[in-house]
Short mmCIF file of C-alpha atoms in Angstrom, two decimals:
data_model
loop_
_atom_site.label_atom_id
_atom_site.label_comp_id
_atom_site.label_asym_id
_atom_site.label_seq_id
_atom_site.Cartn_x
_atom_site.Cartn_y
_atom_site.Cartn_z
CA MET A 1036 128.14 32.06 -71.50
CA SER A 1037 131.30 33.24 -73.24
CA ASP A 1038 130.96 30.43 -75.82
CA LYS A 1039 127.45 31.45 -76.80
CA LEU A 1040 126.68 33.21 -80.05
CA ARG A 1041 125.90 36.81 -79.19
CA ILE A 1042 123.24 38.68 -81.15
CA LEU A 1043 122.38 42.33 -80.55
CA LEU A 1044 118.93 43.57 -81.55
CA THR A 1045 118.38 47.30 -81.82
CA GLY A 1046 115.42 49.60 -82.28
CA PHE A 1047 114.71 53.32 -82.00
CA GLY A 1048 112.61 55.49 -79.74
CA PRO A 1049 110.08 58.10 -80.87
CA PHE A 1050 111.08 61.01 -83.06
CA PRO A 1051 109.45 64.10 -84.60
CA GLY A 1052 106.44 62.93 -86.57
CA ALA A 1053 106.45 59.48 -84.98
CA PRO A 1054 105.46 59.61 -81.30
CA TYR A 1055 105.09 55.81 -81.34
CA ASN A 1056 107.91 53.68 -82.75
CA PRO A 1057 106.93 50.02 -83.26
CA THR A 1058 110.55 48.91 -83.34
CA GLN A 1059 110.50 49.09 -79.54
CA PRO A 1060 107.84 46.39 -78.93
CA LEU A 1061 109.24 44.34 -81.83
CA VAL A 1062 112.75 44.25 -80.37
CA ALA A 1063 111.35 43.53 -76.90
CA ARG A 1064 109.37 40.55 -78.22
CA LEU A 1065 112.31 39.15 -80.16
CA ALA A 1066 114.66 39.50 -77.19
CA GLN A 1067 112.28 37.37 -75.11
CA LEU A 1068 112.14 34.47 -77.57
CA ARG A 1069 112.92 31.06 -76.16
CA ARG A 1070 113.55 28.45 -78.83
CA PRO A 1071 115.67 25.28 -78.92
CA ALA A 1072 117.46 26.72 -81.96
CA LEU A 1073 118.52 29.67 -79.79
CA ASP A 1074 119.90 27.62 -76.89
CA ASP A 1075 123.46 28.46 -77.92
CA ALA A 1076 122.67 32.15 -78.47
CA ALA A 1077 122.64 35.08 -76.06
CA ILE A 1078 120.19 37.71 -77.31
CA SER A 1079 120.58 41.28 -76.08
CA SER A 1080 118.73 44.42 -77.10
CA HIS A 1081 119.15 48.18 -77.13
CA VAL A 1082 116.85 51.05 -78.09
CA PHE A 1083 118.59 54.17 -79.37
CA PRO A 1084 117.22 57.66 -78.87
CA VAL A 1085 116.73 59.17 -82.31
CA THR A 1086 119.70 61.52 -82.17
CA TYR A 1087 123.05 61.51 -83.94
CA ALA A 1088 124.85 62.16 -80.65
CA ALA A 1089 123.17 59.17 -78.99
CA VAL A 1090 124.19 56.82 -81.78
CA ASP A 1091 127.78 58.07 -81.67
CA ARG A 1092 127.94 57.71 -77.89
CA GLN A 1093 125.83 54.61 -77.24
CA LEU A 1094 126.82 52.37 -80.15
CA PRO A 1095 130.47 52.01 -79.00
CA GLU A 1096 129.25 51.53 -75.42
CA VAL A 1097 126.78 48.75 -76.22
CA LEU A 1098 129.22 47.00 -78.56
CA ALA A 1099 131.90 47.06 -75.86
CA LYS A 1100 129.45 45.72 -73.29
CA GLU A 1101 127.70 43.01 -75.33
CA LYS A 1102 130.50 42.09 -77.77
CA PRO A 1103 127.96 40.80 -80.31
CA ASP A 1104 128.82 38.46 -83.15
CA ALA A 1105 126.02 40.04 -85.17
CA MET A 1106 123.69 43.04 -85.09
CA LEU A 1107 120.11 42.95 -86.35
CA MET A 1108 118.81 46.52 -86.39
CA PHE A 1109 115.26 47.76 -86.93
CA GLY A 1110 113.99 51.19 -87.88
CA LEU A 1111 110.68 52.76 -88.82
CA ALA A 1112 109.75 53.69 -92.39
CA ALA A 1113 106.35 55.21 -91.72
CA ARG A 1114 105.43 55.73 -95.38
CA THR A 1115 106.37 52.24 -96.54
CA PRO A 1116 103.65 49.58 -96.06
CA TYR A 1117 106.03 46.61 -96.41
CA LEU A 1118 109.23 45.30 -94.86
CA ARG A 1119 112.47 46.67 -96.35
CA ILE A 1120 115.71 44.74 -96.03
CA GLU A 1121 118.46 47.29 -96.54
CA SER A 1122 121.51 46.16 -98.53
CA ARG A 1123 123.73 49.18 -97.91
CA ALA A 1124 124.24 52.47 -96.09
CA ARG A 1125 124.60 55.69 -98.06
CA ASN A 1126 127.09 58.43 -97.28
CA ALA A 1127 124.25 60.88 -96.78
CA VAL A 1128 122.66 62.88 -93.97
CA THR A 1129 119.60 65.05 -94.33
CA MET A 1130 120.03 68.72 -93.49
CA LEU A 1131 116.26 69.27 -93.57
CA TRP A 1132 114.89 67.20 -90.70
CA PRO A 1133 116.14 67.63 -87.12
CA ASP A 1134 116.64 64.64 -84.86
CA ALA A 1135 114.73 64.12 -81.61
CA ALA A 1136 117.06 66.60 -79.88
CA ASN A 1137 116.17 69.21 -82.54
CA THR A 1138 119.68 68.94 -83.99
CA ARG A 1139 120.21 69.27 -87.73
CA SER A 1140 123.26 67.94 -89.49
CA SER A 1141 125.62 70.64 -90.72
CA LYS A 1142 126.82 68.52 -93.63
CA ARG A 1143 125.25 66.31 -96.26
CA GLY A 1144 127.63 63.37 -95.83
CA ILE A 1145 128.78 61.14 -92.98
CA ALA A 1146 132.37 60.65 -94.17
CA ALA A 1147 134.47 62.63 -96.62
CA ASN A 1148 134.82 61.23 -100.14
CA ALA A 1149 133.31 57.83 -99.30
CA ASP A 1150 131.02 55.66 -101.38
CA ALA A 1151 128.03 53.74 -100.06
CA MET A 1152 128.95 50.70 -97.96
CA SER A 1153 127.32 47.28 -98.34
CA PHE A 1154 126.09 45.10 -95.51
CA GLY A 1155 127.02 41.99 -97.49
CA PRO A 1156 125.40 39.09 -99.35
CA HIS A 1157 123.71 37.81 -96.19
CA THR A 1158 120.96 40.40 -96.64
CA ALA A 1159 119.53 38.25 -99.43
CA ARG A 1160 119.22 35.35 -97.00
CA LEU A 1161 117.41 37.53 -94.49
CA LEU A 1162 115.04 38.66 -97.23
CA ARG A 1163 114.29 35.06 -98.16
CA ALA A 1164 113.78 34.08 -94.51
CA ALA A 1165 111.31 36.93 -93.99
CA ARG A 1166 109.38 36.15 -97.16
CA LEU A 1167 108.97 32.51 -96.15
CA THR A 1168 106.78 33.70 -93.26
CA GLY A 1169 104.36 35.18 -95.80
CA ILE A 1170 105.14 38.81 -95.08
CA ASP A 1171 105.57 41.38 -97.85
CA ALA A 1172 109.35 41.93 -97.70
CA ARG A 1173 111.40 43.65 -100.40
CA PRO A 1174 115.07 44.53 -100.92
CA SER A 1175 116.14 48.15 -100.60
CA ARG A 1176 119.28 50.02 -101.65
CA ASP A 1177 118.24 53.29 -100.03
CA ALA A 1178 118.04 53.49 -96.22
CA GLY A 1179 117.25 57.20 -96.44
CA ALA A 1180 119.37 59.99 -94.98
CA TYR A 1181 118.15 60.07 -91.39
CA LEU A 1182 119.09 58.11 -88.27
CA CYS A 1183 118.40 54.66 -89.73
CA ASN A 1184 120.95 55.20 -92.47
CA TYR A 1185 123.33 56.87 -90.01
CA LEU A 1186 123.23 53.89 -87.61
CA SER A 1187 123.64 51.53 -90.56
CA TRP A 1188 126.77 53.38 -91.64
CA ARG A 1189 128.27 53.33 -88.15
CA ALA A 1190 127.44 49.63 -87.77
CA ILE A 1191 129.17 48.71 -91.04
CA GLU A 1192 132.17 50.75 -89.94
CA ASN A 1193 132.36 48.61 -86.82
CA VAL A 1194 132.07 45.38 -88.83
CA LYS A 1195 134.92 46.51 -91.05
CA GLY A 1196 136.90 47.54 -87.95
CA GLY A 1197 136.82 44.08 -86.42
CA GLY A 1198 133.64 44.37 -84.38
CA PRO A 1199 130.55 42.24 -85.08
CA ARG A 1200 130.97 39.71 -87.90
CA LEU A 1201 127.65 40.69 -89.45
CA ALA A 1202 125.19 43.57 -89.36
CA ALA A 1203 121.82 44.09 -91.02
CA PHE A 1204 119.15 46.78 -91.01
CA VAL A 1205 115.43 46.24 -91.54
CA HIS A 1206 112.86 48.99 -92.02
CA ILE A 1207 109.38 48.18 -90.73
CA PRO A 1208 106.06 49.95 -91.42
CA LEU A 1209 104.07 52.01 -88.98
CA LEU A 1210 101.58 50.18 -86.77
CA ALA A 1211 98.87 51.36 -84.42
CA ARG A 1212 99.52 50.91 -80.71
CA SER A 1213 97.19 47.92 -80.79
CA GLY A 1214 99.62 46.25 -83.19
CA ALA A 1215 97.11 45.89 -86.01
CA VAL A 1216 95.76 48.44 -88.47
CA ARG A 1217 93.35 47.37 -91.18
CA ARG A 1218 92.36 50.20 -93.48
CA LYS A 1219 89.58 49.61 -95.97
CA GLY A 1220 90.96 47.84 -99.01
CA ALA A 1221 94.55 48.06 -97.76
CA PRO A 1222 95.59 45.33 -95.33
CA ARG A 1223 98.44 46.41 -93.11
CA ILE A 1224 101.20 44.34 -91.56
CA THR A 1225 100.52 43.49 -87.93
CA LEU A 1226 102.93 43.32 -85.01
CA GLU A 1227 102.47 39.55 -84.85
CA GLU A 1228 103.48 39.25 -88.50
CA LEU A 1229 106.51 41.43 -87.81
CA VAL A 1230 107.49 39.23 -84.87
CA ASP A 1231 107.24 36.11 -87.05
CA ALA A 1232 109.40 37.70 -89.76
CA GLY A 1233 111.81 39.09 -87.17
CA GLU A 1234 112.17 35.65 -85.61
CA ALA A 1235 112.92 34.12 -89.02
CA MET A 1236 115.61 36.73 -89.70
CA LEU A 1237 117.05 36.31 -86.22
CA MET A 1238 117.27 32.55 -86.73
CA GLU A 1239 119.01 33.14 -90.05
CA MET A 1240 121.55 35.48 -88.41
CA VAL A 1241 122.24 32.87 -85.73
CA GLN A 1242 122.81 30.21 -88.39
CA LEU A 1243 125.17 32.50 -90.31
CA VAL A 1244 127.21 33.29 -87.20
CA ARG A 1245 127.27 29.63 -86.19
CA LYS A 1246 128.48 28.65 -89.64
CA GLY A 1247 131.13 31.37 -89.56
CA ARG A 1248 132.42 30.18 -86.22
CA ASN A 1249 132.59 26.57 -87.38
CA THR A 1250 134.44 27.61 -90.53
CA THR A 1251 137.12 29.52 -88.61
CA ALA A 1252 137.39 27.03 -85.73
#
């Protein structure tokens, strides 16, 4: 087990304005995948409460427990009808919207005098992998200023600090509880389509970690 590639999938729970967060069923489905290409991979998952305190407390705990080689994180962008592959985390926190514990940030930045931090060039490969499934996926340089961006920032900090080799964050659109919403004249992405794209990105992350291990071996 110790020789396996270790991939951590993360999602978020509900938050004000979003009583249903589709990242939860998506992460659950991906964590249950059984594929020959994943035989050498151990897939774990974690769902964060949508609070700054929970991210600060639980992220170090889950990283210490799982010791992942890579993190593939998912968050909800309710007003975006397509998949967004984030390329960076901004040094920004909203002071307007409280988290699920009704806590507002007292400052506009995460770290003092710091520029945005990049996930790395592998995000382009995840974008390509997702698009090959036929889903509408687009690159993004703005992960917002809420918990998705905050987790992204903390994850990149851990990569730079010698934690996981790779991290990536993907914003998904809002779905109905049934997993499929089809408004008149505006087809919406379904849960099954998200699972297909998520699987493709997961496979790509596994390949990247495998290649990295072989290079340093």
